[in-house]
Amino acid sequence: MALPLRRRRLPPLLPLLLLAAGGLRAAERSGGGGGSSSAMEELATEKEAEESHRQDSVSLLTFILLLTLTILTIWLFKHRRVRFLHETGLAMIYGLIVGVILRYGTPSTSGHDKPFSCSQEDRPFTTLLVNVSGKFFEYTLKGEISPGKIHNVEQNDMLRKVTFDPEVFFNILLPPIIFHAGYSLKKRHFFRNLGSILAYAFLGTAVSCFIIGNLMYGVVKLMKLVGQLSDKFYYTDCLLFGAIISATDPVTVLAIFNELHADVDLYALLFGESVLNDAVAIVLSSSIVAYQPTGENTHAFDAAAFFKSVGVFLGIFSGSFMMGAVTGVVTALVTKFTKLHCFPLLETALFFLMSWSTFLLAEACGFTGVVAVLFCGITQAHYTYNNLSVESRSRTKQLFEVLHFLAENFIFSYMGLALFTFQKHIFSPVFIIGAFIAIFLGRAAHIYPLSFLLNLGRRHKISWNFQHMMMFSGLRGAMAFALAIRDTATYSHQMMFSTTLLIVFFTVWIVGGGTTPMLSWLNIRVGVDPDQDPPPTNDSFQVLQGDGPDSERRNRTKQESAWLFRLWYSFDHNYLKPILTHSGPPLTTTLPSWCGLIARCLTSPQVYDNQEQLREEDSDFILNDGDLTVTYGDTTITANGSSGPHTATTSLDGRRTKSSSEEALERDLGAADHEVTSRGTRLVFPLEDNA
């Protein structure tokens, strides 16, 4: 049965149920019922249940075989060093092949759907109970069907089985993908480009959304003029499409970058933008859906409704952010003040459950789980990871890496399958061509103007070849697909979903396949050590300190790190790290003396016992500009011109030893095991800014 049901209203259903069941009872009586017919009905019901169970198993087995075949082909491609097609593109191709087989190679297995008229009701129901000869049967909503397609309802049960509920993508498949992005974040390069990443993710996504939305509204008007628009398509629908399609997912490009060891700053910009961009896109789409003007025309512009939507955006994003961060902090406290590290299995299980529950908790509270689980992953990596045992660190990294791999390839396989199994596709050539043009223009307006403005304040400029590569790398993937498939009830949303599917196919196959030639054509560095920094340019400070490359790398990182992170670092290092982890300076040395009791309670005994602090693999070396010094004799001159007594001492063999504050900072940032000696005078030469 395909009845339009939307809201669960059980009490008013009883008259409707009796009315709908009248025709069924009459048909049964005319057939001459009886005890034998009742037994036959029960037997047929049992057979249908067994057949349904078998089809469920076959549908899941189909996806498992797809993933298995994808993995084997990935191994073959890696063995042959084939880079023109990524694993996600392979998964989509295999999904397309299986979709064709299911669509055209399996016979129809059911033909018992019979429409009933429910003209007494003015709205659909989520659940419908039908009384058939005293037996009640429950039917659930599958979606709306246009009157012209009432006799073309899908009769293939197998195709129905492989069509998943959209909530499966949001509640099961998306959380491990998003959490892994935050948990595996390389903080050093991410925070060095934090300001640019935030600008691209927030401002750039909003600009792209409104440009695409307005251009598509013009396309919709054109379709209406030429007679290719058969139903309503509002301006808010166009903006929603702009928000959905603005969610970039350059998984193919980033995988090739990682394999070729492309420039780390370009990787950080693309990865950081895509991670935060997904979160912004989903909150932006929720805000557009919440836009409800007052008055008769619910799709006209209303200033009050607009500012309400802006408030919804800020409220949902900030609330989701806080919920994710708080969950990560709670997990860090639990792992610190308990002895779970003695039981790595329990420790890993708790970490997994706390991380996944963040997504569901945010959704249950009306926030966005994608944002919450992203920042939960970042918080877990920054704090909780330091408290885990060695076994649990390895297990959690590998667990979420495997879940991310399987979930992502499952979604891309389903994309290929959905092209043939989805029942409500609406393909409009004008809308599709207009969408491709709008995406290109929106991406260009997103990258180039923002890069120009960001370069005004960056020491290490975003070069033209970086900008061209970022423009080229605006692939669409799992997030755009999941947002589009979440609501396909109306004509406009069905057209948006079909168009989104084609855009994902094109970007993954064509753009992803052209990544390696584009890197060569743009002369972007490959084979770069992740810890190697770009060569100095005219708009940077050239720092000559010590004898080795480590000190130069740390000073370059220090200069180019975002000022926002430099402000945050001191507070985090002195207070949050000691409270939430076993690393950092003891709180007894950072808090005032009158807080001695609290400091002793919150400081872990390991902080006192261990002389060497726990090291983060991708920690950054952050100092303020005032820490750039020129040292001569007993006088230290800072970069801002101030001077003071030289606090470091010199050992008997002529080597300069560090002060206690320098030692603490380097231990926290993983530099304590790299002894750096300075001979003679340390010089800092500011070069002229030619920007």
XYZ file of C-alpha atoms in Angstrom:
691
model
C 0.000 0.000 0.000
C 1.255 3.424 -0.837
C -0.861 5.814 1.202
C 0.364 9.339 1.884
C 1.038 9.210 5.605
C 3.012 11.750 7.546
C 1.900 12.244 11.159
C 1.080 9.701 13.832
C -2.512 10.332 14.950
C -3.930 7.021 16.122
C -7.247 7.923 17.892
C -8.915 9.647 14.894
C -7.963 6.671 12.720
C -10.641 4.268 13.951
C -13.521 5.543 11.784
C -11.173 5.640 8.814
C -9.979 2.092 9.495
C -13.480 0.719 9.605
C -14.345 2.565 6.411
C -11.253 1.313 4.588
C -11.770 -2.226 5.774
C -15.374 -2.454 4.566
C -14.413 -3.205 0.970
C -11.921 -5.829 2.089
C -14.474 -7.650 4.239
C -17.032 -7.646 1.448
C -14.488 -9.117 -0.960
C -13.565 -11.815 1.540
C -17.196 -12.747 2.195
C -17.947 -13.029 -1.490
C -15.111 -15.518 -1.793
C -16.683 -17.785 0.814
C -14.411 -17.622 3.887
C -14.174 -20.219 6.591
C -11.847 -22.050 8.857
C -9.836 -23.539 6.018
C -9.328 -20.140 4.392
C -8.117 -18.710 7.718
C -5.524 -21.475 8.018
C -4.410 -20.874 4.465
C -4.054 -17.164 5.199
C -1.861 -17.865 8.228
C 0.315 -20.195 6.167
C 0.636 -17.598 3.411
C 1.569 -14.966 6.007
C 4.324 -17.200 7.376
C 5.671 -17.807 3.888
C 5.659 -14.080 3.181
C 7.587 -13.452 6.413
C 10.170 -16.081 5.467
C 10.480 -14.615 1.977
C 10.904 -11.125 3.418
C 13.652 -12.391 5.755
C 15.414 -14.059 2.835
C 15.261 -10.874 0.763
C 16.672 -8.851 3.686
C 19.621 -11.240 3.868
C 20.167 -11.058 0.119
C 20.115 -7.257 0.120
C 22.714 -7.029 2.909
C 24.800 -9.738 1.258
C 24.720 -7.680 -1.952
C 26.343 -4.710 -0.242
C 28.899 -6.870 1.547
C 29.909 -8.437 -1.764
C 30.129 -4.958 -3.291
C 32.505 -3.854 -0.526
C 34.544 -7.051 -0.849
C 34.908 -6.589 -4.593
C 35.831 -2.941 -4.070
C 38.566 -3.862 -1.570
C 40.085 -6.446 -3.919
C 40.042 -3.984 -6.809
C 41.613 -1.304 -4.613
C 44.457 -3.696 -3.823
C 44.933 -4.353 -7.525
C 44.987 -0.627 -8.303
C 47.482 0.090 -5.526
C 49.641 -2.820 -6.681
C 49.621 -1.459 -10.242
C 49.902 2.160 -9.032
C 46.731 3.191 -10.839
C 45.564 6.641 -9.719
C 43.047 7.729 -12.347
C 40.153 6.183 -10.366
C 39.720 6.305 -6.597
C 38.156 3.591 -4.443
C 34.954 5.612 -4.071
C 34.639 5.781 -7.859
C 35.071 2.011 -8.008
C 32.353 1.527 -5.409
C 29.993 3.692 -7.462
C 30.706 1.711 -10.649
C 30.023 -1.604 -8.918
C 26.859 -0.133 -7.432
C 25.707 0.933 -10.891
C 26.289 -2.573 -12.269
C 24.320 -4.219 -9.454
C 21.573 -1.597 -9.793
C 21.159 -2.416 -13.492
C 20.947 -6.133 -12.673
C 18.348 -5.599 -9.949
C 16.287 -3.231 -12.076
C 16.208 -5.153 -15.319
C 17.272 -8.677 -14.337
C 14.886 -9.540 -11.491
C 11.163 -10.158 -12.073
C 8.347 -8.382 -10.275
C 7.314 -10.350 -7.216
C 4.262 -8.552 -5.890
C 1.146 -7.057 -7.339
C -1.253 -6.779 -4.458
C -1.240 -3.019 -3.883
C -4.755 -1.621 -3.857
C -5.375 2.105 -3.364
C -8.009 3.253 -0.875
C -9.644 6.643 -0.766
C -9.144 8.579 2.478
C -10.833 11.772 1.379
C -12.171 12.392 4.891
C -8.673 13.187 6.150
C -6.817 16.366 5.259
C -3.299 15.177 6.170
C -1.272 11.964 5.856
C -0.380 9.620 8.696
C 2.888 8.017 9.727
C 1.199 4.725 10.698
C -2.055 3.306 9.388
C -3.904 0.407 11.041
C -6.238 -1.499 8.732
C -8.935 -3.834 10.049
C -9.269 -6.846 7.746
C -11.967 -9.249 9.029
C -11.200 -8.463 12.644
C -7.436 -8.576 12.212
C -5.470 -5.329 12.417
C -2.502 -4.785 10.128
C -0.014 -1.925 10.449
C 1.227 0.018 7.417
C 3.908 2.694 7.529
C 4.584 5.711 5.350
C 6.729 5.145 2.262
C 6.257 8.535 0.676
C 3.962 10.503 -1.567
C 3.041 9.255 -5.059
C 1.835 11.615 -7.768
C -1.555 10.767 -9.292
C -0.019 10.102 -12.695
C 2.193 7.355 -11.256
C -0.380 5.594 -9.080
C -0.388 2.552 -11.362
C 3.416 2.464 -11.757
C 4.286 1.794 -8.134
C 7.358 -0.409 -7.781
C 6.259 -4.052 -7.743
C 9.727 -5.545 -7.214
C 10.169 -6.465 -3.560
C 13.935 -6.841 -3.972
C 14.276 -3.253 -5.177
C 12.266 -2.123 -2.191
C 14.565 -4.006 0.162
C 17.754 -2.407 -1.141
C 16.242 1.076 -0.742
C 17.317 2.132 2.750
C 15.639 4.545 5.102
C 17.522 7.872 4.884
C 17.894 7.851 8.664
C 20.246 4.872 8.270
C 22.748 7.197 6.592
C 22.502 9.845 9.291
C 22.395 7.687 12.411
C 24.661 4.782 11.410
C 26.913 5.633 8.445
C 27.717 9.334 8.869
C 28.897 9.363 12.539
C 32.057 7.237 12.011
C 32.958 9.215 8.869
C 32.673 12.594 10.581
C 34.252 11.452 13.860
C 37.246 9.991 12.050
C 37.773 13.331 10.300
C 38.071 15.085 13.662
C 39.954 12.307 15.450
C 42.621 11.996 12.740
C 43.061 15.750 12.315
C 46.679 16.854 11.907
C 46.595 19.732 14.353
C 49.939 21.275 13.441
C 49.075 22.203 9.863
C 45.379 22.673 10.639
C 45.957 25.336 13.293
C 48.672 27.002 11.260
C 45.981 27.730 8.655
C 43.038 28.006 11.054
C 41.979 31.513 10.047
C 41.896 30.657 6.346
C 40.084 27.374 6.979
C 37.380 29.102 9.028
C 36.936 31.749 6.331
C 36.569 29.155 3.567
C 34.270 26.927 5.625
C 31.898 29.542 7.054
C 31.941 32.606 4.838
C 32.793 30.674 1.678
C 30.021 28.114 2.168
C 27.451 30.861 2.807
C 28.575 32.761 -0.313
C 28.458 29.590 -2.397
C 25.003 28.689 -1.061
C 23.422 32.027 -1.930
C 25.087 32.299 -5.331
C 24.008 28.791 -6.327
C 20.533 29.340 -4.879
C 19.926 32.573 -6.781
C 21.303 31.203 -10.036
C 19.134 28.110 -9.736
C 16.090 30.294 -9.058
C 16.745 31.914 -12.424
C 17.007 28.460 -13.988
C 13.681 27.490 -12.423
C 12.067 30.625 -13.865
C 13.481 29.679 -17.276
C 12.085 26.156 -16.940
C 8.681 27.620 -16.144
C 8.803 29.802 -19.264
C 9.673 26.906 -21.576
C 7.120 24.618 -19.952
C 9.512 22.115 -18.335
C 8.340 22.730 -14.770
C 5.354 20.567 -13.900
C 5.022 21.414 -10.198
C 5.951 24.032 -7.606
C 9.574 25.015 -7.094
C 10.043 27.854 -4.597
C 12.960 30.204 -3.929
C 13.568 28.526 -0.567
C 13.909 25.205 -2.417
C 16.646 26.751 -4.559
C 18.465 28.005 -1.467
C 18.141 24.562 0.099
C 19.703 23.050 -3.017
C 22.512 25.605 -2.743
C 23.170 24.539 0.869
C 23.074 20.833 -0.004
C 25.375 21.051 -2.999
C 27.816 23.392 -1.200
C 28.907 20.491 1.013
C 32.253 19.526 -0.525
C 33.833 16.118 -0.009
C 37.197 15.964 -1.827
C 37.901 12.455 -0.517
C 39.366 11.377 -3.852
C 41.693 14.383 -4.106
C 42.818 14.111 -0.480
C 43.553 10.401 -0.862
C 45.755 11.130 -3.879
C 47.400 14.031 -2.007
C 48.185 11.698 0.872
C 49.551 8.988 -1.418
C 51.734 11.407 -3.398
C 52.710 13.433 -0.296
C 51.532 16.684 -1.851
C 52.127 20.067 -0.233
C 51.022 19.871 3.400
C 49.538 23.365 3.559
C 47.371 22.744 0.501
C 46.280 19.452 2.049
C 45.446 21.216 5.325
C 43.407 23.907 3.571
C 41.369 21.397 1.565
C 40.918 18.937 4.414
C 40.041 21.600 6.980
C 37.583 23.284 4.638
C 35.831 20.012 3.789
C 35.566 18.945 7.453
C 34.020 22.200 8.692
C 32.182 22.792 5.422
C 30.052 19.665 5.947
C 29.042 20.894 9.380
C 28.194 24.368 8.087
C 26.205 22.991 5.140
C 23.977 20.808 7.294
C 23.261 23.607 9.791
C 22.649 26.033 6.913
C 20.143 23.635 5.345
C 18.353 23.311 8.691
C 18.159 27.089 8.955
C 16.671 27.393 5.465
C 14.052 24.775 6.309
C 13.228 26.764 9.463
C 12.596 29.895 7.365
C 8.808 30.399 7.680
C 7.514 33.892 6.857
C 4.258 35.029 8.411
C 1.310 35.876 6.222
C -0.451 34.274 3.292
C 2.628 33.834 1.074
C 4.861 31.520 3.081
C 7.665 31.692 0.488
C 8.033 35.492 0.241
C 10.916 37.355 1.840
C 10.313 38.303 5.453
C 12.984 40.144 7.418
C 11.790 38.745 10.748
C 11.866 35.187 9.406
C 15.312 35.797 7.892
C 16.838 36.939 11.181
C 15.089 34.071 12.927
C 16.814 31.674 10.530
C 20.157 33.347 11.255
C 19.478 32.881 14.953
C 18.608 29.235 14.346
C 21.911 28.784 12.490
C 23.955 30.318 15.287
C 22.017 28.515 18.004
C 22.218 25.079 16.387
C 25.892 25.397 15.521
C 27.003 26.743 18.905
C 24.815 24.256 20.799
C 26.126 21.337 18.749
C 29.696 22.553 19.221
C 29.288 22.789 22.993
C 27.622 19.382 23.207
C 30.436 17.706 21.271
C 33.149 19.442 23.282
C 31.475 18.663 26.619
C 31.122 14.978 25.727
C 34.815 14.851 24.839
C 35.740 16.564 28.112
C 33.587 14.152 30.136
C 35.259 11.191 28.433
C 38.674 12.668 29.177
C 37.815 13.110 32.864
C 36.463 9.563 33.139
C 39.564 8.055 31.556
C 41.834 10.211 33.708
C 40.346 9.683 37.174
C 39.530 5.993 36.787
C 41.802 3.027 36.214
C 40.166 1.980 32.965
C 43.613 1.935 31.369
C 44.182 -1.332 33.225
C 41.384 -2.844 31.117
C 42.011 -1.767 27.506
C 38.926 -3.563 26.167
C 36.587 -1.695 28.509
C 38.455 1.536 27.833
C 38.070 1.168 24.064
C 34.389 0.203 24.379
C 33.626 3.243 26.547
C 35.490 5.527 24.163
C 33.511 4.135 21.217
C 30.113 4.431 22.932
C 30.724 7.948 24.259
C 31.848 9.122 20.843
C 28.886 7.635 18.954
C 26.340 8.727 21.573
C 27.380 12.336 20.978
C 25.753 12.248 17.558
C 22.502 10.728 18.830
C 22.384 13.009 21.875
C 22.686 16.108 19.715
C 19.983 14.895 17.328
C 17.692 14.019 20.249
C 18.136 17.517 21.701
C 17.305 19.221 18.396
C 20.889 20.085 17.462
C 23.017 18.750 14.609
C 24.846 15.509 15.268
C 27.379 16.096 12.480
C 28.742 19.223 14.184
C 28.673 17.615 17.623
C 30.501 14.439 16.633
C 33.093 16.416 14.639
C 34.123 18.562 17.597
C 33.842 15.549 19.887
C 36.454 13.852 17.696
C 38.747 16.892 17.845
C 38.364 17.080 21.638
C 38.946 13.357 22.075
C 42.123 13.545 19.995
C 43.422 16.550 21.946
C 42.645 15.386 25.491
C 41.265 11.844 25.865
C 43.874 10.286 23.584
C 46.607 11.243 26.092
C 44.839 9.313 28.871
C 44.365 6.067 26.955
C 46.592 3.061 27.335
C 48.914 2.122 24.496
C 46.586 -0.686 23.418
C 43.520 1.569 23.427
C 45.269 4.273 21.402
C 46.042 1.791 18.679
C 42.603 0.190 18.860
C 40.623 3.425 18.662
C 42.665 4.725 15.738
C 42.277 1.483 13.801
C 38.629 0.968 14.772
C 37.420 4.313 13.488
C 39.654 4.118 10.452
C 38.031 0.804 9.455
C 34.515 2.075 10.201
C 35.205 5.222 8.176
C 36.465 3.195 5.234
C 33.522 0.766 5.221
C 30.836 3.417 5.793
C 32.173 5.722 3.106
C 32.455 3.001 0.482
C 29.033 1.682 1.468
C 27.505 5.114 0.798
C 29.221 5.440 -2.572
C 28.111 1.921 -3.514
C 24.567 2.839 -2.579
C 24.809 5.958 -4.746
C 25.452 3.799 -7.790
C 22.647 1.480 -6.782
C 20.196 4.324 -6.157
C 20.482 5.582 -9.738
C 18.417 2.554 -10.805
C 16.584 1.507 -7.629
C 15.256 4.885 -6.466
C 11.615 5.125 -7.518
C 11.116 8.897 -7.760
C 13.860 10.217 -10.026
C 13.084 13.435 -11.907
C 15.775 14.331 -14.450
C 15.524 17.763 -16.071
C 18.298 18.594 -18.600
C 17.868 22.350 -18.090
C 18.071 22.042 -14.306
C 21.094 19.707 -14.481
C 23.073 21.943 -16.863
C 22.155 25.022 -14.835
C 23.299 23.260 -11.645
C 26.731 22.479 -13.103
C 27.192 26.097 -14.206
C 25.979 27.452 -10.855
C 28.342 25.150 -8.930
C 31.303 26.283 -11.012
C 30.490 29.975 -10.506
C 29.730 29.498 -6.821
C 33.040 27.717 -6.249
C 34.939 30.436 -8.116
C 33.240 33.192 -6.095
C 34.067 31.188 -2.991
C 37.793 30.580 -3.579
C 39.325 33.507 -5.452
C 37.894 36.578 -3.633
C 38.406 35.001 -0.212
C 41.965 33.985 -1.085
C 42.723 37.561 -2.141
C 41.395 38.927 1.156
C 43.178 36.270 3.212
C 46.499 36.948 1.497
C 46.347 40.518 2.757
C 46.942 39.216 6.263
C 48.953 36.031 5.650
C 52.718 35.835 5.791
C 52.754 32.667 3.711
C 50.479 33.538 0.789
C 47.989 31.206 -0.836
C 49.539 31.068 -4.293
C 47.616 31.050 -7.563
C 48.345 27.384 -8.219
C 46.959 26.536 -4.767
C 43.817 28.530 -5.533
C 43.366 26.816 -8.900
C 43.784 23.408 -7.241
C 41.246 24.271 -4.533
C 38.847 25.454 -7.230
C 39.340 22.184 -9.093
C 38.994 20.045 -5.956
C 35.453 21.038 -5.035
C 34.069 17.503 -5.273
C 30.654 16.565 -3.930
C 30.188 13.303 -2.090
C 28.620 11.527 0.873
C 27.324 14.574 2.761
C 25.591 16.141 -0.261
C 24.006 12.773 -1.076
C 22.848 12.194 2.518
C 21.332 15.697 2.750
C 19.545 15.296 -0.584
C 18.087 11.846 0.125
C 16.848 12.813 3.578
C 13.744 14.492 2.128
C 12.407 13.400 -1.267
C 8.708 13.890 -0.582
C 8.039 16.749 -3.018
C 8.602 17.314 -6.731
C 11.335 19.886 -6.160
C 13.246 17.709 -3.680
C 13.086 14.714 -6.000
C 14.576 16.789 -8.821
C 17.280 18.092 -6.465
C 18.175 14.563 -5.368
C 18.479 13.231 -8.926
C 20.629 16.210 -9.936
C 22.830 15.833 -6.847
C 23.418 12.196 -7.717
C 24.652 13.080 -11.207
C 26.880 15.853 -9.841
C 28.505 13.426 -7.399
C 29.139 10.943 -10.222
C 30.736 13.569 -12.435
C 32.959 15.119 -9.764
C 34.203 11.797 -8.371
C 34.957 10.242 -11.761
C 36.075 13.201 -13.884
C 37.490 15.656 -11.341
C 38.908 12.938 -9.076
C 40.514 11.188 -12.039
C 42.149 14.417 -13.196
C 43.811 15.206 -9.868
C 47.244 13.781 -10.690
C 47.520 15.550 -14.104
C 46.316 18.782 -12.493
C 49.006 18.584 -9.802
C 51.646 18.211 -12.506
C 50.201 20.987 -14.656
C 50.059 23.434 -11.727
C 53.607 22.521 -10.588
C 52.500 21.712 -7.042
C 55.119 20.013 -4.892
C 54.749 16.274 -4.331
C 56.855 13.846 -2.344
C 56.964 16.329 0.546
C 57.734 15.215 4.081
C 54.678 16.090 6.245
C 57.011 17.752 8.753
C 58.782 19.783 6.067
C 57.752 23.406 5.709
C 57.617 25.363 2.464
C 60.732 27.317 1.513
C 60.992 30.840 2.938
C 59.473 33.642 0.911
C 59.953 37.398 0.838
C 56.939 37.972 3.038
C 58.178 35.863 5.963
C 60.765 36.255 8.695
C 63.962 34.381 8.040
C 64.974 32.844 11.346
C 68.537 31.738 11.989
C 68.536 29.887 15.274
C 70.617 26.910 16.295
C 72.305 24.454 14.007
C 69.547 22.060 12.904
C 66.351 22.184 10.866
C 64.115 21.395 13.855
C 64.442 24.828 15.414
C 63.845 26.523 12.070
C 60.729 24.426 11.503
C 59.335 25.248 14.935
C 59.970 28.963 14.503
C 58.319 29.005 11.073
C 55.321 27.195 12.528
C 55.245 29.701 15.348
C 55.144 32.677 12.989
C 52.474 31.298 10.682
C 50.120 29.825 13.280
C 46.799 31.596 13.521
C 46.772 34.345 16.139
C 43.525 32.928 17.512
C 45.238 29.655 18.311
C 48.216 31.433 19.861
C 45.840 33.135 22.297
C 44.149 29.860 23.117
C 47.330 27.833 23.506
C 48.598 29.398 26.743
C 45.298 28.823 28.558
C 45.027 25.291 27.256
C 48.630 24.404 28.105
C 48.590 25.823 31.633
C 45.109 24.847 32.808
C 43.020 22.567 30.577
C 45.713 20.022 29.731
C 46.698 19.483 33.416
C 43.021 19.168 34.447
C 41.889 16.812 31.677
C 45.031 14.768 30.972
C 48.183 13.390 32.551
C 50.343 15.938 30.695
C 51.169 19.595 31.094
C 52.659 21.498 34.029
C 51.270 20.725 37.511
C 48.371 22.954 38.496
C 50.209 23.739 41.718
C 52.636 25.809 39.617
C 50.056 27.546 37.398
C 47.122 28.259 39.746
C 47.292 30.850 42.549
C 48.523 29.666 45.915
C 45.077 29.909 47.524
C 43.874 27.227 45.054
C 46.416 24.737 46.375
C 43.876 22.151 47.566
C 41.961 22.160 44.255
C 45.227 22.064 42.313
C 46.462 19.003 44.205
C 43.128 17.196 43.718
C 42.937 17.845 39.974
C 46.587 17.229 39.145
C 47.347 13.656 38.186
C 50.139 11.899 40.133
C 51.712 10.963 36.797
C 52.499 14.635 36.214
C 54.791 14.617 39.238
C 56.198 11.153 38.601
C 57.043 11.535 34.938
C 59.805 13.913 34.082
C 59.057 13.589 30.354
C 55.564 14.700 29.413
C 53.397 12.744 27.014
C 54.164 13.674 23.458
C 51.635 14.430 20.735
C 52.741 13.280 17.308
C 51.404 16.340 15.495
C 51.805 18.990 18.189
C 52.552 22.521 17.148
C 55.224 24.833 18.469
C 53.463 28.066 19.345
C 55.070 31.201 20.729
C 54.172 34.854 20.644
C 55.960 37.340 18.465
C 57.684 38.708 21.545
C 59.574 35.444 21.935
C 61.610 36.170 18.803
C 64.880 37.384 20.300
C 68.350 38.514 19.469
C 70.775 37.406 22.196
C 74.191 38.967 22.616
C 76.257 38.583 25.717
C 74.069 39.093 28.783
C 71.342 41.075 26.993
C 68.271 39.735 25.200
C 66.528 41.964 22.644
C 62.994 40.920 21.618
C 61.397 41.410 18.209
C 59.459 44.407 19.453
C 62.632 46.119 20.578
C 62.478 45.543 24.338
C 65.485 44.187 26.174
C 66.131 42.367 29.369
C 68.615 40.188 31.213
C 69.551 36.932 29.607
C 67.970 34.124 31.634
C 69.659 31.166 30.027
C 72.900 29.759 31.364
C 75.973 28.316 29.750
C 77.403 24.938 30.696
C 81.061 24.171 31.229
C 81.463 22.711 27.753
C 80.215 25.897 26.147
C 76.673 24.764 25.326
C 73.765 27.040 26.118
C 71.174 25.447 28.388
C 67.499 26.364 28.392
C 65.554 28.116 31.093
C 62.940 26.155 33.009
C 60.032 27.726 31.082
C 61.625 26.855 27.748
C 62.141 23.267 28.891
C 58.519 22.908 29.990
C 57.180 24.232 26.715
C 59.408 22.022 24.589
C 58.548 18.946 26.666
C 54.832 19.606 26.175
C 55.251 20.019 22.447
C 57.409 16.987 21.918
C 60.677 18.788 21.438
C 62.436 17.641 24.598
C 64.036 14.630 22.969
C 65.602 16.760 20.233
C 68.488 18.586 21.871
C 69.065 21.831 20.059
C 72.262 23.735 20.781
C 72.905 27.360 19.991
C 76.402 28.638 19.480
C 77.254 32.297 19.585
C 74.639 34.878 18.741
C 71.019 34.133 17.757
C 69.902 36.455 14.965
C 66.511 37.305 13.554
C 66.527 39.250 10.289
C 63.182 40.864 9.332
C 62.984 41.112 5.566
C 61.037 43.698 3.624
C 57.424 42.825 2.856
C 56.922 42.814 -0.900
C 53.271 41.777 -0.827
